[in-house]
Every structure is written in C-alpha cells, then in structure tokens.
PDB file of C-alpha atoms in Angstrom:
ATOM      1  CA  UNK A   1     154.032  90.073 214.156  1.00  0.00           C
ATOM      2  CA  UNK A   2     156.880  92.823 215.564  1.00  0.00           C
ATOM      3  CA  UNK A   3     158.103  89.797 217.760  1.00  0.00           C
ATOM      4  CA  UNK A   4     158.148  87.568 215.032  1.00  0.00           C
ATOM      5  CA  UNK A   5     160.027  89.557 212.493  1.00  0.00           C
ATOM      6  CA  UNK A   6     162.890  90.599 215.440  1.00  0.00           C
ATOM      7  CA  UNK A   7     163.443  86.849 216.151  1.00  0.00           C
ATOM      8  CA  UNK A   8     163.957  86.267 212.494  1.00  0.00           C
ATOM      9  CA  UNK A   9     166.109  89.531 211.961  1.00  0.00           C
ATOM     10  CA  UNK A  10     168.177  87.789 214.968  1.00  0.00           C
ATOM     11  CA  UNK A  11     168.448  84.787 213.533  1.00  0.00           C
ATOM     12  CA  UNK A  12     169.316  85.483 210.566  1.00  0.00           C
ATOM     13  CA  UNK A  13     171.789  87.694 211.557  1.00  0.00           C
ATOM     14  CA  UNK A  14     173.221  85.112 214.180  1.00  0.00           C
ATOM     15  CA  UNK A  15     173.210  82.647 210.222  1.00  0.00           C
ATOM     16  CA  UNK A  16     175.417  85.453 208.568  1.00  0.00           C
ATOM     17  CA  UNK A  17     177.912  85.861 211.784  1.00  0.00           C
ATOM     18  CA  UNK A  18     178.666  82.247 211.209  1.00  0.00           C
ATOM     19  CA  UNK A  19     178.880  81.927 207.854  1.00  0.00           C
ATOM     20  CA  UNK A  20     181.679  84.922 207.581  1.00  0.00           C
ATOM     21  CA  UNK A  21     183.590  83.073 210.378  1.00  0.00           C
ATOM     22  CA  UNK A  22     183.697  79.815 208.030  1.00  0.00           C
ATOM     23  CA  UNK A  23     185.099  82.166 205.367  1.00  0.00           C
ATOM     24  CA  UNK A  24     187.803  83.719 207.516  1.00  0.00           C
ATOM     25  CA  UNK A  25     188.469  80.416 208.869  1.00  0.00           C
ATOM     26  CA  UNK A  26     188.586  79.146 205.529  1.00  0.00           C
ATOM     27  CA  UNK A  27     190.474  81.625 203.967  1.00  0.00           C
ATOM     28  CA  UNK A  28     194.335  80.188 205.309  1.00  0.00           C
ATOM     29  CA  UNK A  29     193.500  76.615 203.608  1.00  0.00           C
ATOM     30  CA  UNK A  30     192.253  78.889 200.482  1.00  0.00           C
ATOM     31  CA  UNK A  31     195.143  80.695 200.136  1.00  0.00           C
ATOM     32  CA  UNK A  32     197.246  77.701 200.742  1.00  0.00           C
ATOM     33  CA  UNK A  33     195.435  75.992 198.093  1.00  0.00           C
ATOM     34  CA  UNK A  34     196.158  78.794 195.401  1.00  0.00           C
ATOM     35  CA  UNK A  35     200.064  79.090 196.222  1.00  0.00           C
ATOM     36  CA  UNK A  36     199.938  74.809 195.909  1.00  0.00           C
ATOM     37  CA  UNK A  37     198.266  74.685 192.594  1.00  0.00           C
ATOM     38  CA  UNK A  38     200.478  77.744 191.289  1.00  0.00           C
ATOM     39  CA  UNK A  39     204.138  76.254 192.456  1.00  0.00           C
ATOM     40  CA  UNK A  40     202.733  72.743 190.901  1.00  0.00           C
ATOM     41  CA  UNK A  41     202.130  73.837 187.984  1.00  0.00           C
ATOM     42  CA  UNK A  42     205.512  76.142 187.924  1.00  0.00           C
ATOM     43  CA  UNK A  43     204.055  79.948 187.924  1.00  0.00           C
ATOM     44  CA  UNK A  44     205.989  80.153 191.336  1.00  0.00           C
ATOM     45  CA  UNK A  45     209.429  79.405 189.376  1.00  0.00           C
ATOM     46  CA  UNK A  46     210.427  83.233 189.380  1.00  0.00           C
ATOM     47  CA  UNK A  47     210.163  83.116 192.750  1.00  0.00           C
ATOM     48  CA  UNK A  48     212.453  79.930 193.250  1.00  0.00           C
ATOM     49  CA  UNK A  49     209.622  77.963 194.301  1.00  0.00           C
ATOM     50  CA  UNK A  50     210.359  74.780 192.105  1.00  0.00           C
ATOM     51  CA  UNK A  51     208.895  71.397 193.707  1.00  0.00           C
ATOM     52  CA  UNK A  52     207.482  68.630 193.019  1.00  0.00           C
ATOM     53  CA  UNK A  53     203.367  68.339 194.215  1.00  0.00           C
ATOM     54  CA  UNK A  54     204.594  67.507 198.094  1.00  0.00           C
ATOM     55  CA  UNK A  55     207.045  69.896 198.228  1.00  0.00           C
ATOM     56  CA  UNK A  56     204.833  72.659 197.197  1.00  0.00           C
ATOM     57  CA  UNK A  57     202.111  71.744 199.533  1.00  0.00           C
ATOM     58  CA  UNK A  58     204.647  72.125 202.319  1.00  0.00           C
ATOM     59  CA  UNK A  59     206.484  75.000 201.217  1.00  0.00           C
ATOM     60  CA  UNK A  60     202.709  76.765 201.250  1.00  0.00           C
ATOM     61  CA  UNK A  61     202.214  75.401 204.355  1.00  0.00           C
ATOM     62  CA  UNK A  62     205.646  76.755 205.714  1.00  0.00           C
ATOM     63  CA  UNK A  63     205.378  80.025 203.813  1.00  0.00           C
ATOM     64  CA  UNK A  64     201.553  80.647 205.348  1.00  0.00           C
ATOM     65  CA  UNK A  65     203.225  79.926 208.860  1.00  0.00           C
ATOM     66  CA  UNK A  66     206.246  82.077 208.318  1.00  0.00           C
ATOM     67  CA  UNK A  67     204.735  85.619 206.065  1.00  0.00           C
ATOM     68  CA  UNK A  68     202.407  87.765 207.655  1.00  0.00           C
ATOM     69  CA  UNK A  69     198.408  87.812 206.566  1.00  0.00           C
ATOM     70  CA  UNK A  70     199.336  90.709 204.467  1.00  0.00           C
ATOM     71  CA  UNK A  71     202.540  89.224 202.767  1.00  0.00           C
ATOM     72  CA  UNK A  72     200.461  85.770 202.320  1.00  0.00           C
ATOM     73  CA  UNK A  73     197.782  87.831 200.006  1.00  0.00           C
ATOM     74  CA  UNK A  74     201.086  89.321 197.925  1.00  0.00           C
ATOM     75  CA  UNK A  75     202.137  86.150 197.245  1.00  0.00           C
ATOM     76  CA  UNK A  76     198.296  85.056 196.586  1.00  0.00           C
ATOM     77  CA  UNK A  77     198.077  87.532 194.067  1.00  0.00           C
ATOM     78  CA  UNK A  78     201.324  86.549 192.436  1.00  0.00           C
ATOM     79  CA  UNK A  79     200.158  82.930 192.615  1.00  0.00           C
ATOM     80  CA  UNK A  80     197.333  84.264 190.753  1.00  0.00           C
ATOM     81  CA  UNK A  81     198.336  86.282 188.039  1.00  0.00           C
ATOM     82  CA  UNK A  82     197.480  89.476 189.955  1.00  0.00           C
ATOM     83  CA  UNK A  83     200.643  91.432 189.011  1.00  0.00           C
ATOM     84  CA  UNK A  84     199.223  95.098 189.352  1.00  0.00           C
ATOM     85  CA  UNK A  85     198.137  93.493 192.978  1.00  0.00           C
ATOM     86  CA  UNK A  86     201.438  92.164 193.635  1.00  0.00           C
ATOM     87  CA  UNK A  87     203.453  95.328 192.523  1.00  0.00           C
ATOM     88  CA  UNK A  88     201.073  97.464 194.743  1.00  0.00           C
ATOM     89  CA  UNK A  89     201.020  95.439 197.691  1.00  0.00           C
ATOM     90  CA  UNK A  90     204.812  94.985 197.854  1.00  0.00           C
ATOM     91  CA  UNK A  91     205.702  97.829 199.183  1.00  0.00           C
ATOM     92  CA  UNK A  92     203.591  98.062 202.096  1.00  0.00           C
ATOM     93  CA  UNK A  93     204.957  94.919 203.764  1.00  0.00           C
ATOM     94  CA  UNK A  94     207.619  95.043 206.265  1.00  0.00           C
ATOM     95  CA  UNK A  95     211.374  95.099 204.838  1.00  0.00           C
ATOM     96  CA  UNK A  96     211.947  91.518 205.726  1.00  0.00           C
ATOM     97  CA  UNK A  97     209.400  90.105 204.179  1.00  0.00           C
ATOM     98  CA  UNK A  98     209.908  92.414 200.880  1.00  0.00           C
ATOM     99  CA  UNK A  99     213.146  90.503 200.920  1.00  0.00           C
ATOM    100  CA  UNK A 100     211.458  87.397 200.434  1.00  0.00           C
ATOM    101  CA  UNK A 101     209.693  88.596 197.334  1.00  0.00           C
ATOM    102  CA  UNK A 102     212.975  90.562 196.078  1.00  0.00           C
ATOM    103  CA  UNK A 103     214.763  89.189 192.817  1.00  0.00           C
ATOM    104  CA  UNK A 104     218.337  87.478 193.355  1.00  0.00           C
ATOM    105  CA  UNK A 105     218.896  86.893 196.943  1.00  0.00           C
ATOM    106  CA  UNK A 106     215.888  87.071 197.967  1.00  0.00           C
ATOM    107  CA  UNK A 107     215.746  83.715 196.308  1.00  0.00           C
ATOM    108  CA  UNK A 108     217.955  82.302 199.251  1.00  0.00           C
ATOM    109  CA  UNK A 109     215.687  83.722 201.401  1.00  0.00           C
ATOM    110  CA  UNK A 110     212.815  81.912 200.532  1.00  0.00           C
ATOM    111  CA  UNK A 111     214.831  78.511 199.730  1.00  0.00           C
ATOM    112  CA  UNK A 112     215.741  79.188 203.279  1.00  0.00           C
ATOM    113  CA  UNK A 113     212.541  79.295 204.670  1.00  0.00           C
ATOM    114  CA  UNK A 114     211.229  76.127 202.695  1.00  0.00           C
ATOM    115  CA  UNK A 115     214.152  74.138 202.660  1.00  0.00           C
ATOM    116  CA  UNK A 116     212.634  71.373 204.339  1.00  0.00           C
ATOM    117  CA  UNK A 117     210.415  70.574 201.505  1.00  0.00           C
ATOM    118  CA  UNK A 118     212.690  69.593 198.907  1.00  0.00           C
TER     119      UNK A 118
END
C-alpha cells in the first residue's frame, strides 16, 4: 500500500509540474490577449495606443517583445482597470521603460516602438 500511495504522490506531482508550465507558458498569449481586447476597445487611448483590431494585436505583440515581464504586467494591469496596481508597480521598473508609461512624451515613445502597426 506504501508503494502504491508514493507512485501516486509522484504522479500526481509530475500532473501539477506540467500543468503550472502550461500556465507560465500561457501566460505571454494571456497577457497579450488582455492589452488586445483593451486597445480595441480604446481603454489604451491615454496611453496613445489608438488602432484599429490589427494594429492592436501587433502593437501587443511588439510591446510584449520590447517591455520587460515586469513592465508587461504594468501595462496588464492598466489594460485592466488595475490603477492602484499600475501606480504601484510603476515605479519599480527600470527608467526607460517608466518612460514608456510617462504622460506627454512618453507618448512618442511608445508610438515609436509600435509604429509598424498603424
């Protein structure tokens, strides 16, 4: 019976190992998927992200290639709605990217980095 209930434990344990690596895996496309929805339906606006439904699939596709994992959850949480999240998060990232989420130029910044999509 021991046997029996270590192979399980294994297994199952060997189950939930995979499972969290679909999530992390997963978790890119699922933030991409946020930022898309929220520049489509024009939440992104203040931050100068104004497209039309292909160009805001490939400026989150851009942006997830060009921020950090950190500055990719800020603008998550902005996507969101999350503006405690946002405000807290900000200042944490590097200076560059901060400029990316700054007011007034750091709209060029960003239409800089997705300019390709428009």
């Amino acid at each position: 019976m021991r046997k029996f209930l270590i192979i399980a434990a294994m297994l199952a344990s060997g189950l939930a190992a995979s499972s969290c690596d679909r999530v992390e895996a997963d978790a890119p496309a699922a933030q991409r998927a946020v930022v898309t929805r929220a520049c489509v339906d024009g939440k992104l606006t203040g931050l100068g992200l104004k497209y039309d439904r292909i160009g805001c699939a490939c400026a989150a596709n851009v942006l997830q290639a060009q921020l950090s994992p950190a500055a990719m959850t800020v603008l998550e949480d902005y996507a969101r709605g999350r503006e405690n999240g946002f405000e807290a998060a900000l200042p944490t990232l590097p200076a560059e990217e901060q400029a990316l989420f700054a007011k007034g130029d750091g709209g060029t910044a960003r239409a800089k980095v997705a300019a390709d999509c428009r």
